[in-house]
Structure formats: C-alpha cells, structure tokens
Amino acid sequence: MTLVSFIGSGNVAWHLAPALDNTDFAVREVYSRNPAHASALVDKLYEAEVKATLDFSTSNSHVFIIAVSDDAVESVVQEIILPENAILVHTSGSLPLDVLRYAATPDIGVFYPLQTFSKSKKVDFKEVPLFIESENTETEKILISMAKAISKHVHKISSQERKAMHVAAVFASNFTNHMLTVSQEIMKENKLSFDWLKPLIAETVNKSLTIGPENAQTGPARRGDFETLDKHMEFLQQDESVAELYKVISQHIVDKYHS
Amino acid sequence: MTLVSFIGSGNVAWHLAPALDNTDFAVREVYSRNPAHASALVDKLYEAEVKATLDFSTSNSHVFIIAVSDDAVESVVQEIILPENAILVHTSGSLPLDVLRYAATPDIGVFYPLQTFSKSKKVDFKEVPLFIESENTETEKILISMAKAISKHVHKISSQERKAMHVAAVFASNFTNHMLTVSQEIMKENKLSFDWLKPLIAETVNKSLTIGPENAQTGPARRGDFETLDKHMEFLQQDESVAELYKVISQHIVDKYHS
C-alpha cells in the first residue's frame, strides 16, 4: 500500500483522489487553502484527513500530488515541507516538470490526466488518458503503476510534448465548448430552443471522431459559399465580437480548403 | 401514397430521399446536374428513375424537393417546369421561403432538416429535427405529415427564425468541427496521436449537453490564467493564423467571464 497526499481540492483532485482511494494508492491527507473545500473532498474518501498546513514533515505518505491552479503551483513548491524520500508531482497540462525543481526532493514528476473535470459531473477514470513524466526511473515506475491502477490509457510524455498537447486540448475542448455557448446565446436571443441543436451537435462530434474532422467538415465556409457567409455576417452585425469570431473562423476554414 | 421528386443528389438528398422512400411519400424521380450522381442515389431507392431534365410537366409527383447547394436554388426555380398543383420546397437552412416565389406554383414551402450530412456516414432520421415553413395551410399540412413520417422532431418556424438558427448551427457544428481539425493538426505537427484527445472531446460535448455549455466551460481563458494564455500564444507563434484563432476565441471567453 502506497500512501498519497493531495495539495488542492479543485476539479482535478475532486475526481482523481477518490479514483486512487479505491486502489493500492490510498489517500490519507488533503490540504487546501480553503479547509472547507478540503473537508468536502475528505468526505468522499475512506481514511483521509484534512491537513491544515503545508508542513508534511511527519506525514506517512510517499506520493504528494499538487492539484492546484497553474499559477499557485510555484508558491506550493516554495512552502511545502516533505518527509524523506517523498515523490512530488503536479497534474498540470501546461507547466513543465521544472517548476518542481526547487522542491526539497529529487524525486519529482508529472501526473497529467487529460480530461475536462467539473465537480458536478461524474467521470469514468478508466477512460481518462494519463500522461507521466519523470527523469528518475524509480519514480517513473511508481507513477506508472499508480496511473495503471486507475486508467487503461497510460503514456510517457515529455514537458515539450505535453505543452503541445495542452494547446491542442484547448482547441479540442475549451474552444469547442465555447462554440456551443455562442450557439446557445444566438438561439436564446432569438427565442429558439437550444435543445433543437442537440442532435446536430452530438452527430457532428460523433462523425468527426469516426471519419476524422477534415472529412467531416461541412457548412458555408467549407463550400466556399460567400453569399451565405455575407448574409450571416450581416445577421450578426449587432454583436461585434460574435461577428469577429464568425469572420476569423470562417476565413480560417476558407483558407484551408480553398487556397 | 404521395409521390415525390428530388432535384439534387448531394448530401441532404442522399439521406432524405431513402428515408422518405420507406414511408407513404415514395420517391419516383431524381434529377441532378450530374446524372451519374442521380443514378447512384436512384440505386438506393425502390422505384425511382433518373430524370434527365428539369421539365416535370408530365410527372406524377405531387411534392418536388429542391436539395441543391444554396447558390444553385435560384437557377433551379427559374428552369423547373412543374405539373399542375405541385408543391415545391427547398431544404436550405439559410434561404428564405421567398426564393421560391417566382416558381410557377403558389404552393411553396421549406423542409429543412437540421443535421450534418455526409454520404459516408449513416444518419438516424427519426432523431433529425425537421423545420417546416409554408404560408398555405394545405401545403403546410402535407409537409408536416411528410416530416412526421420520417422524424420524431417536427417544428414550424419562420424564415427569419430559420436564418438565426442556421447561424447558431454554424457555430454549433461547423465551427466546433473546425476546432477539432485545428487540434488534430497541432497533434500531428508534434508527432502526437489525435486518439489521445478523443475521450476528452467526447466528454466535453457530453458534459456540455448535460449541464449546459456555460457551466461546462473550463480552461485557461475561463480561469483568466493569462500566464498560460501567453505561453500558448508563444508556442503558436510559428503559425500566424492558428495564433489569431487562439487569441480571438480566448479573448471572447475572457470578456464573457471576466468583465
């Protein structure tokens, strides 16, 4: 049994800690700047306790998982006090391994789950791809076995590759979702039901993942139908920022398929 | 039994004609500028024949469905010769009912299936929302019964509403799919597998449709994490047009959630 402590109780910790707790990597401590949040997460775990400070010098844990927002990682690294032989990892898609370099342990690594997490939505961790990085072979071995305990999809990846993948993930997830938000707003403004678009959205993504997004592309920009593009721009003229989105994305599609 | 003729054999006709052919609205004729395309569609139908010209004066059909690209609709309307009492409809999301006004029949309407169609991908028409417009009560009745014969989701909608919905659909479907294309390109350029992103993409859309896209929004722009946004912009600097997409969409998210 390997004992684990979490620093952070946000969306990633909220799903990752309970997933680990069901395996040989039991979670024993949760620290959060907001103790109420730590307490809510501890309630989902078997034997974990809320940790009030970042002083883990007397902790029995072997793996310490930093799951805080990117801009808070550095201050955690500066403040945290670890026991001997501790492994320290972060879970960020965009931060390099190097941000952990100044921690008082040589055993550092990255444990990055590539998924979108919200507290209100359950996730099947078995299907979440996990990306591992470490320069230390022994640490890497432990992180990989920890990853394999909760997911079927475990990959080794470098900081540089992870950064590229994170940018790609922003397009694939965050921007895709924002397109749906804009779409919902247009429907709402025109007193139309967003539900009417749901079969289209589900089929779009289903098709894209089946035959590949390039083969799946349709619509006025893909057809080079400039008359419709002009009409849509005219329709959107009352909302300058949405019109700009429409223009820039359509232009990018036109340039890709018609030049 | 109501007989139906198709003008056009593209993506919409490819799925709509066979769906109707299984109901009391049997398809008997298919016209296409490219007779080989018409012939391929006819092969999927029970008793239909390829029609060589737009002269339907001796046709036994009652409903004529124009399913050609938006910019070709007008010339079809000018050329087509219809039998007496014919109903003429188009299937476009963005064209008003008015484009059919100059046809030699007063019985005009719109029959718009809101879905993304590609010949290579099967579609369950029962789940495709169909939007009907007609100023003639009798015509509307026939179009609604034709729609209900193939789909569980039939709605009446005006030209203006349909236009708004089409713009929303471009965001929801075409732009969403293009985000996946850009994401795939970034993965490819960095020799990473696009497959790794697929669980993220599936979950993003699943979550968005379950809890609503605004509640589902995550990522650096949503968090107002400008350090990561800057790093991503720097990463994308070798591809100006992708960097512009990243910037404009991120800015739109930041403005929405942080101002």
Coordinates of C-alpha atoms in Angstrom, one line a residue:
Chain A
M1 CA 0.0 0.0 0.0
T2 CA 1.4 3.4 -1.0
L3 CA 0.0 6.4 0.9
V4 CA -0.8 9.6 -1.0
S5 CA -1.5 13.2 0.0
F6 CA -3.2 15.9 -2.1
I7 CA -2.4 19.5 -2.2
G8 CA -5.5 21.1 -3.7
S9 CA -9.2 20.1 -3.7
G10 CA -10.4 21.6 -7.0
N11 CA -11.9 19.9 -10.0
V12 CA -8.9 17.6 -10.7
A13 CA -8.4 16.5 -7.1
W14 CA -12.2 16.0 -6.7
H15 CA -12.1 13.2 -9.3
L16 CA -8.5 11.9 -9.0
A17 CA -8.4 11.4 -5.2
P18 CA -11.5 9.1 -5.0
A19 CA -10.3 7.2 -8.1
L20 CA -6.9 6.5 -6.4
D21 CA -8.5 5.8 -3.0
N22 CA -10.1 2.6 -4.4
T23 CA -6.7 1.2 -5.3
D24 CA -3.4 0.4 -3.6
F25 CA -2.7 4.1 -3.5
A26 CA -4.8 5.2 -0.6
V27 CA -5.3 9.0 0.0
R28 CA -4.5 10.0 3.6
E29 CA -4.3 13.8 3.6
V30 CA -5.9 16.6 1.7
Y31 CA -4.6 20.2 2.1
S32 CA -6.4 23.2 0.6
R33 CA -6.1 26.9 1.1
N34 CA -9.8 26.7 1.8
P35 CA -10.2 24.0 4.6
A36 CA -14.0 23.7 3.8
H37 CA -13.1 22.5 0.3
A38 CA -10.6 20.0 1.7
S39 CA -13.2 18.8 4.1
A40 CA -15.8 18.2 1.3
L41 CA -13.2 16.1 -0.6
V42 CA -12.2 14.2 2.6
D43 CA -15.9 13.2 3.0
K44 CA -15.6 11.3 -0.3
L45 CA -12.5 9.3 0.9
Y46 CA -12.1 6.3 3.2
E47 CA -9.5 7.3 5.8
A48 CA -8.2 10.7 4.7
E49 CA -7.9 13.8 6.9
V50 CA -7.8 17.5 6.3
K51 CA -4.3 18.8 6.6
A52 CA -4.2 22.4 7.9
T53 CA -0.7 23.4 6.8
L54 CA 1.8 22.5 4.1
D55 CA 4.2 21.0 6.7
F56 CA 4.2 17.3 5.8
S57 CA 7.4 16.6 7.6
T58 CA 5.8 13.9 9.8
S59 CA 3.5 12.5 7.1
N60 CA 3.4 8.8 6.3
S61 CA 2.6 9.5 2.7
H62 CA 5.1 8.6 -0.1
V63 CA 3.4 10.5 -3.0
F64 CA 2.4 14.1 -2.8
I65 CA 0.1 15.3 -5.6
I66 CA -0.1 19.0 -6.3
A67 CA -3.5 19.6 -7.9
V68 CA -3.9 23.4 -7.7
S69 CA -4.3 26.0 -10.4
D70 CA -1.2 26.6 -12.5
D71 CA -0.4 29.9 -11.1
A72 CA -0.5 28.6 -7.5
V73 CA 2.0 25.7 -8.1
E74 CA 5.1 27.7 -7.6
S75 CA 4.1 29.0 -4.2
V76 CA 3.2 25.5 -3.0
V77 CA 6.6 24.3 -4.1
Q78 CA 8.3 27.0 -2.1
E79 CA 6.2 26.4 1.0
I80 CA 5.8 22.7 1.2
I81 CA 7.9 20.6 3.7
L82 CA 8.1 17.0 2.7
P83 CA 9.2 13.9 4.6
E84 CA 12.3 11.9 3.5
N85 CA 12.1 10.1 0.1
A86 CA 8.9 11.8 -0.9
I87 CA 7.8 11.9 -4.5
L88 CA 6.3 15.2 -5.5
V89 CA 4.2 15.5 -8.7
H90 CA 2.0 18.1 -10.3
T91 CA -1.1 17.5 -12.5
S92 CA -0.8 20.4 -14.9
G93 CA -1.1 20.2 -18.7
S94 CA 0.9 23.3 -19.4
L95 CA 3.6 23.5 -16.6
P96 CA 7.0 21.9 -17.3
L97 CA 8.5 19.4 -14.9
D98 CA 11.0 22.1 -14.0
V99 CA 8.6 24.0 -11.8
L100 CA 9.2 21.3 -9.2
R101 CA 12.9 21.6 -9.4
Y102 CA 13.3 23.8 -6.3
A103 CA 11.3 21.4 -4.0
A104 CA 13.4 19.7 -1.3
T105 CA 13.2 16.3 -3.0
P106 CA 14.9 15.0 -6.1
D107 CA 12.0 12.7 -6.8
I108 CA 9.7 14.8 -8.9
G109 CA 7.3 14.0 -11.8
V110 CA 4.2 14.9 -13.7
F111 CA 0.9 13.0 -13.5
Y112 CA -1.4 14.7 -16.0
P113 CA -5.0 13.5 -16.6
L114 CA -6.2 14.7 -20.0
Q115 CA -9.8 15.3 -19.3
T116 CA -12.2 18.1 -18.5
F117 CA -13.3 17.9 -14.9
S118 CA -16.2 19.7 -13.2
K119 CA -17.3 18.7 -9.6
S120 CA -20.9 18.3 -10.8
K121 CA -20.2 15.7 -13.5
K122 CA -19.0 12.2 -12.8
V123 CA -16.1 10.9 -14.8
D124 CA -15.1 7.3 -15.7
F125 CA -11.4 7.4 -14.8
K126 CA -10.6 4.1 -16.5
E127 CA -11.1 6.0 -19.8
V128 CA -9.1 9.1 -18.9
P129 CA -5.7 9.1 -20.6
L130 CA -2.9 9.7 -18.1
F131 CA 0.5 11.2 -19.1
I132 CA 3.6 10.6 -17.0
E133 CA 6.9 12.4 -16.9
S134 CA 9.9 11.8 -14.6
E135 CA 13.7 11.8 -15.0
N136 CA 14.1 9.3 -12.2
T137 CA 13.5 5.7 -13.3
E138 CA 12.3 4.5 -9.9
T139 CA 9.9 7.5 -9.6
E140 CA 8.6 6.9 -13.1
K141 CA 7.9 3.2 -12.2
I142 CA 5.8 4.2 -9.2
L143 CA 3.9 6.9 -11.1
I144 CA 3.2 4.5 -14.0
S145 CA 1.9 1.8 -11.6
M146 CA -0.2 4.5 -9.9
A147 CA -1.6 5.6 -13.3
K148 CA -2.3 2.0 -14.4
A149 CA -4.2 1.4 -11.2
I150 CA -6.9 3.9 -12.2
S151 CA -6.7 4.2 -16.1
K152 CA -6.5 1.9 -19.1
H153 CA -4.6 4.6 -21.1
V154 CA -1.2 5.5 -19.7
H155 CA 1.5 7.2 -21.7
K156 CA 5.0 8.6 -21.1
I157 CA 5.4 12.1 -22.5
S158 CA 8.0 15.0 -22.3
S159 CA 7.3 18.5 -21.0
Q160 CA 7.5 19.9 -24.5
E161 CA 5.1 17.3 -25.9
R162 CA 2.7 17.8 -23.0
K163 CA 2.7 21.6 -23.8
A164 CA 1.8 21.0 -27.4
M165 CA -0.9 18.5 -26.4
H166 CA -2.3 21.1 -23.9
V167 CA -2.6 23.7 -26.7
A168 CA -4.4 21.1 -28.9
A169 CA -6.6 20.2 -25.9
V170 CA -7.7 23.9 -25.5
F171 CA -8.9 23.8 -29.1
A172 CA -10.5 20.4 -28.8
S173 CA -12.3 21.0 -25.5
N174 CA -12.4 24.6 -24.3
F175 CA -12.9 26.3 -27.7
T176 CA -15.3 23.6 -28.9
N177 CA -17.4 24.1 -25.7
H178 CA -17.3 27.9 -26.3
M179 CA -18.7 27.5 -29.8
L180 CA -21.6 25.7 -28.2
T181 CA -22.0 28.6 -25.7
V182 CA -22.1 31.2 -28.5
S183 CA -24.6 29.0 -30.4
Q184 CA -26.8 28.8 -27.3
E185 CA -26.7 32.5 -26.9
I186 CA -27.8 33.1 -30.5
M187 CA -30.7 30.7 -30.1
K188 CA -31.7 32.3 -26.8
E189 CA -31.6 35.9 -28.3
N190 CA -34.0 34.7 -31.0
K191 CA -36.3 32.8 -28.6
L192 CA -35.4 29.4 -30.1
S193 CA -34.8 26.3 -28.1
F194 CA -31.1 25.2 -27.8
D195 CA -32.5 21.6 -27.5
W196 CA -33.2 21.7 -31.2
L197 CA -29.4 21.8 -31.9
K198 CA -28.5 18.9 -29.6
P199 CA -28.9 16.1 -32.2
L200 CA -26.8 18.1 -34.6
I201 CA -24.1 18.7 -32.0
A202 CA -24.0 15.0 -31.0
E203 CA -23.8 13.9 -34.6
T204 CA -21.1 16.4 -35.5
V205 CA -18.7 15.1 -32.9
N206 CA -19.7 11.5 -33.5
K207 CA -19.0 11.9 -37.2
S208 CA -15.8 13.9 -36.6
L209 CA -14.4 11.2 -34.3
T210 CA -15.5 8.4 -36.7
I211 CA -14.3 9.7 -40.2
G212 CA -11.9 12.4 -38.9
P213 CA -12.6 16.2 -38.6
E214 CA -11.3 17.1 -42.0
N215 CA -13.6 14.7 -43.8
A216 CA -16.4 15.7 -41.6
Q217 CA -16.2 19.5 -42.3
T218 CA -19.4 20.9 -43.8
G219 CA -21.0 24.4 -43.9
P220 CA -20.8 27.6 -45.9
A221 CA -17.1 28.3 -45.4
R222 CA -16.2 24.7 -46.3
R223 CA -18.3 25.1 -49.6
G224 CA -16.8 28.5 -50.3
D225 CA -20.4 29.8 -50.2
F226 CA -19.5 33.5 -49.8
E227 CA -23.1 34.7 -50.3
T228 CA -24.2 32.8 -47.2
L229 CA -21.1 34.0 -45.3
D230 CA -22.0 37.6 -46.1
K231 CA -25.6 37.1 -45.1
H232 CA -24.5 35.6 -41.8
M233 CA -22.1 38.5 -41.1
E234 CA -25.0 40.9 -41.8
F235 CA -27.2 39.0 -39.4
L236 CA -24.5 39.2 -36.7
Q237 CA -23.8 42.9 -37.2
Q238 CA -25.5 43.9 -33.9
D239 CA -22.9 41.9 -31.9
E240 CA -19.4 42.9 -33.0
S241 CA -17.5 40.4 -31.0
V242 CA -19.5 37.4 -32.2
A243 CA -19.3 38.8 -35.8
E244 CA -15.5 38.8 -35.4
L245 CA -15.4 35.2 -34.2
Y246 CA -17.6 34.2 -37.2
K247 CA -15.3 36.1 -39.6
V248 CA -12.0 34.8 -38.3
I249 CA -13.0 31.2 -38.0
S250 CA -14.8 31.2 -41.4
Q251 CA -11.7 32.8 -43.0
H252 CA -9.5 30.1 -41.5
I253 CA -11.8 27.4 -42.9
V254 CA -11.9 29.1 -46.4
D255 CA -8.1 29.4 -46.4
K256 CA -7.6 25.8 -45.5
Y257 CA -10.0 24.3 -48.1
H258 CA -10.0 26.9 -50.9
S259 CA -6.4 28.0 -51.5
Chain B
M1 CA -49.5 7.5 -51.4
T2 CA -47.9 10.8 -52.3
L3 CA -45.2 10.8 -55.0
V4 CA -42.1 12.8 -54.6
S5 CA -39.3 14.0 -56.9
F6 CA -35.9 15.2 -55.9
I7 CA -33.9 17.9 -57.6
G8 CA -30.3 17.4 -56.4
S9 CA -28.4 14.3 -55.2
G10 CA -26.0 15.8 -52.7
N11 CA -25.5 15.1 -49.0
V12 CA -29.1 16.1 -48.0
A13 CA -30.9 14.2 -50.8
W14 CA -28.6 11.2 -50.2
H15 CA -30.1 10.7 -46.7
L16 CA -33.6 12.3 -47.1
A17 CA -34.7 10.5 -50.2
P18 CA -34.2 7.0 -48.8
A19 CA -35.8 8.0 -45.5
L20 CA -39.0 9.2 -47.3
D21 CA -38.9 6.2 -49.7
N22 CA -39.8 3.9 -46.8
T23 CA -43.0 5.8 -46.0
D24 CA -46.1 6.9 -47.8
F25 CA -44.0 9.5 -49.6
A26 CA -42.4 7.4 -52.3
V27 CA -39.6 8.9 -54.3
R28 CA -40.1 8.5 -58.1
E29 CA -37.7 10.8 -59.8
V30 CA -34.2 12.2 -59.1
Y31 CA -32.7 15.0 -61.2
S32 CA -29.1 16.1 -60.8
R33 CA -26.8 18.2 -62.9
N34 CA -24.5 15.2 -62.8
P35 CA -26.6 12.2 -64.0
A36 CA -24.1 9.7 -62.5
H37 CA -24.8 11.2 -59.0
A38 CA -28.6 10.9 -59.6
S39 CA -28.1 7.3 -60.7
A40 CA -26.1 6.5 -57.6
L41 CA -29.0 7.8 -55.4
V42 CA -31.7 6.1 -57.5
D43 CA -29.8 2.8 -56.8
K44 CA -30.7 3.3 -53.1
L45 CA -34.5 3.7 -53.9
Y46 CA -37.3 1.2 -54.7
E47 CA -38.9 2.6 -57.9
A48 CA -37.3 5.9 -58.7
E49 CA -35.8 6.8 -62.0
V50 CA -33.2 9.3 -63.1
K51 CA -34.7 12.4 -64.6
A52 CA -32.7 14.0 -67.4
T53 CA -34.1 17.5 -67.5
L54 CA -36.0 19.9 -65.2
D55 CA -39.2 19.5 -67.3
F56 CA -41.5 17.7 -64.9
S57 CA -44.7 18.8 -66.8
T58 CA -45.8 15.2 -67.2
S59 CA -44.6 14.0 -63.8
N60 CA -47.0 12.1 -61.5
S61 CA -45.3 13.5 -58.4
H62 CA -47.0 15.9 -56.1
V63 CA -44.1 17.2 -54.0
F64 CA -40.8 18.5 -55.5
I65 CA -37.9 18.8 -53.2
I66 CA -35.0 21.1 -54.2
A67 CA -31.9 19.8 -52.4
V68 CA -29.1 21.6 -54.2
S69 CA -26.5 24.0 -52.8
D70 CA -27.9 27.4 -51.8
D71 CA -26.4 29.3 -54.7
A72 CA -28.0 26.9 -57.2
V73 CA -31.6 27.1 -55.9
E74 CA -32.4 30.2 -57.9
S75 CA -31.5 28.8 -61.2
V76 CA -33.5 25.6 -60.5
V77 CA -36.5 27.8 -59.7
Q78 CA -36.2 29.6 -63.0
E79 CA -35.8 26.5 -65.1
I80 CA -38.1 24.0 -63.5
I81 CA -41.4 23.2 -65.2
L82 CA -43.9 21.7 -62.8
P83 CA -47.2 19.8 -63.3
E84 CA -50.5 21.2 -62.0
N85 CA -51.0 21.6 -58.2
A86 CA -47.4 20.8 -57.5
I87 CA -45.8 21.6 -54.1
L88 CA -42.3 23.0 -54.4
V89 CA -40.0 23.1 -51.3
H90 CA -36.3 23.8 -50.7
T91 CA -34.2 22.2 -47.9
S92 CA -31.9 25.1 -47.1
G93 CA -31.2 26.5 -43.6
S94 CA -30.3 30.0 -44.8
L95 CA -32.5 30.7 -47.8
P96 CA -35.9 32.4 -47.2
L97 CA -39.1 30.9 -48.4
D98 CA -39.2 33.9 -50.9
V99 CA -36.6 32.4 -53.2
L100 CA -39.4 30.0 -54.4
R101 CA -41.8 32.9 -55.1
Y102 CA -41.1 33.0 -58.8
A103 CA -41.8 29.4 -59.4
A104 CA -44.9 28.6 -61.5
T105 CA -46.8 27.3 -58.4
P106 CA -48.4 29.1 -55.4
D107 CA -47.8 26.0 -53.2
I108 CA -44.3 26.6 -51.9
G109 CA -42.6 25.7 -48.6
V110 CA -39.4 24.9 -46.7
F111 CA -38.5 21.5 -45.5
Y112 CA -35.2 21.9 -43.5
P113 CA -33.5 19.0 -41.8
L114 CA -31.1 20.3 -39.1
Q115 CA -28.3 17.9 -39.3
T116 CA -24.8 17.5 -40.7
F117 CA -24.9 15.0 -43.6
S118 CA -22.0 13.3 -45.4
K119 CA -22.6 10.5 -47.8
S120 CA -20.1 8.2 -46.0
K121 CA -21.9 8.4 -42.6
K122 CA -25.3 6.9 -41.8
V123 CA -27.9 9.1 -40.1
D124 CA -30.9 8.0 -38.0
F125 CA -33.5 10.3 -39.5
K126 CA -36.0 9.7 -36.6
E127 CA -33.7 11.9 -34.5
V128 CA -33.2 14.7 -37.0
P129 CA -35.2 17.8 -36.2
L130 CA -37.3 19.0 -39.2
F131 CA -38.4 22.6 -39.7
I132 CA -41.4 23.4 -41.8
E133 CA -42.5 26.7 -43.3
S134 CA -45.4 27.5 -45.6
E135 CA -47.9 30.3 -46.0
N136 CA -50.5 27.9 -47.4
T137 CA -52.4 25.8 -44.8
E138 CA -53.0 22.8 -47.1
T139 CA -49.3 22.7 -48.2
E140 CA -48.2 23.1 -44.6
K141 CA -50.4 20.1 -43.6
I142 CA -48.9 17.9 -46.3
L143 CA -45.3 19.0 -45.4
I144 CA -45.9 18.3 -41.7
S145 CA -47.3 14.8 -42.4
M146 CA -44.3 14.2 -44.7
A147 CA -42.0 15.3 -41.9
K148 CA -43.7 13.3 -39.2
A149 CA -43.4 10.2 -41.4
I150 CA -39.6 10.3 -41.0
S151 CA -38.8 12.2 -37.8
K152 CA -39.9 12.4 -34.2
H153 CA -39.0 16.1 -34.0
V154 CA -41.1 18.4 -36.3
H155 CA -41.4 22.1 -35.8
K156 CA -42.9 25.1 -37.6
I157 CA -40.5 28.0 -38.0
S158 CA -40.4 31.3 -39.9
S159 CA -37.7 32.3 -42.5
Q160 CA -36.2 34.8 -40.0
E161 CA -36.1 32.3 -37.2
R162 CA -34.6 29.7 -39.5
K163 CA -31.8 32.1 -40.5
A164 CA -30.9 32.7 -36.8
M165 CA -30.9 29.0 -36.2
H166 CA -28.7 28.4 -39.2
V167 CA -26.1 30.9 -37.9
A168 CA -26.3 29.2 -34.5
A169 CA -25.9 25.8 -36.2
V170 CA -22.7 27.0 -38.0
F171 CA -21.2 27.7 -34.6
A172 CA -22.5 24.5 -33.0
S173 CA -21.5 22.2 -35.8
N174 CA -19.1 23.7 -38.5
F175 CA -17.0 25.7 -36.1
T176 CA -17.0 23.0 -33.4
N177 CA -15.7 20.6 -36.0
H178 CA -13.1 23.0 -37.2
M179 CA -11.7 23.4 -33.7
L180 CA -11.2 19.6 -33.8
T181 CA -9.4 19.9 -37.1
V182 CA -7.0 22.5 -35.8
S183 CA -6.5 20.4 -32.7
Q184 CA -5.7 17.4 -34.9
E185 CA -3.2 19.4 -36.9
I186 CA -1.3 20.6 -33.7
M187 CA -1.1 17.0 -32.5
K188 CA 0.2 15.8 -35.9
E189 CA 2.8 18.5 -36.2
N190 CA 4.1 17.4 -32.8
K191 CA 4.0 13.7 -33.7
L192 CA 1.3 13.0 -31.1
S193 CA -1.7 10.8 -31.6
F194 CA -5.0 12.5 -32.1
D195 CA -6.6 9.4 -30.5
W196 CA -5.4 10.6 -27.1
L197 CA -7.7 13.6 -27.3
K198 CA -10.8 11.5 -28.2
P199 CA -12.0 10.8 -24.6
L200 CA -11.6 14.5 -23.8
I201 CA -13.6 15.5 -26.8
A202 CA -16.4 13.0 -26.2
E203 CA -16.6 14.0 -22.5
T204 CA -16.5 17.8 -23.3
V205 CA -19.6 17.5 -25.6
N206 CA -21.4 15.1 -23.3
K207 CA -20.9 17.4 -20.3
S208 CA -21.8 20.5 -22.3
L209 CA -25.1 18.9 -23.4
T210 CA -25.8 17.6 -19.9
I211 CA -25.0 20.7 -17.6
G212 CA -25.1 23.4 -20.3
P213 CA -22.1 24.9 -22.2
E214 CA -21.7 27.9 -19.8
N215 CA -21.4 25.6 -16.7
A216 CA -19.2 23.3 -18.6
Q217 CA -16.6 25.9 -19.7
T218 CA -13.1 25.2 -18.4
G219 CA -9.5 26.1 -19.5
P220 CA -7.0 29.0 -19.1
A221 CA -9.3 31.7 -20.7
R222 CA -12.2 30.7 -18.4
R223 CA -9.9 30.9 -15.4
G224 CA -8.4 34.2 -16.5
D225 CA -5.0 32.5 -16.4
F226 CA -3.1 35.0 -18.6
E227 CA 0.3 33.4 -18.0
T228 CA -0.8 30.2 -19.7
L229 CA -2.6 32.2 -22.5
D230 CA 0.7 34.0 -23.1
K231 CA 2.7 30.8 -23.1
H232 CA 0.3 29.2 -25.6
M233 CA 0.5 32.3 -27.9
E234 CA 4.2 32.0 -27.8
F235 CA 4.0 28.3 -28.6
L236 CA 1.8 29.1 -31.6
Q237 CA 3.9 31.9 -33.0
Q238 CA 5.2 29.9 -36.0
D239 CA 1.6 29.6 -37.3
E240 CA 0.1 33.1 -37.5
S241 CA -3.4 32.1 -38.5
V242 CA -3.8 29.5 -35.7
A243 CA -2.4 32.0 -33.3
E244 CA -5.0 34.5 -34.4
L245 CA -7.8 32.0 -33.8
Y246 CA -6.4 31.2 -30.4
K247 CA -6.2 34.9 -29.5
V248 CA -9.7 35.9 -30.7
I249 CA -11.5 33.0 -29.2
S250 CA -9.6 33.3 -25.9
Q251 CA -10.4 37.0 -25.7
H252 CA -14.1 36.3 -26.3
I253 CA -14.1 33.8 -23.4
V254 CA -12.2 36.2 -21.1
D255 CA -14.6 39.1 -22.0
K256 CA -17.6 36.9 -21.3
Y257 CA -16.5 35.5 -17.9
H258 CA -14.2 38.3 -16.6
S259 CA -15.7 41.7 -17.3

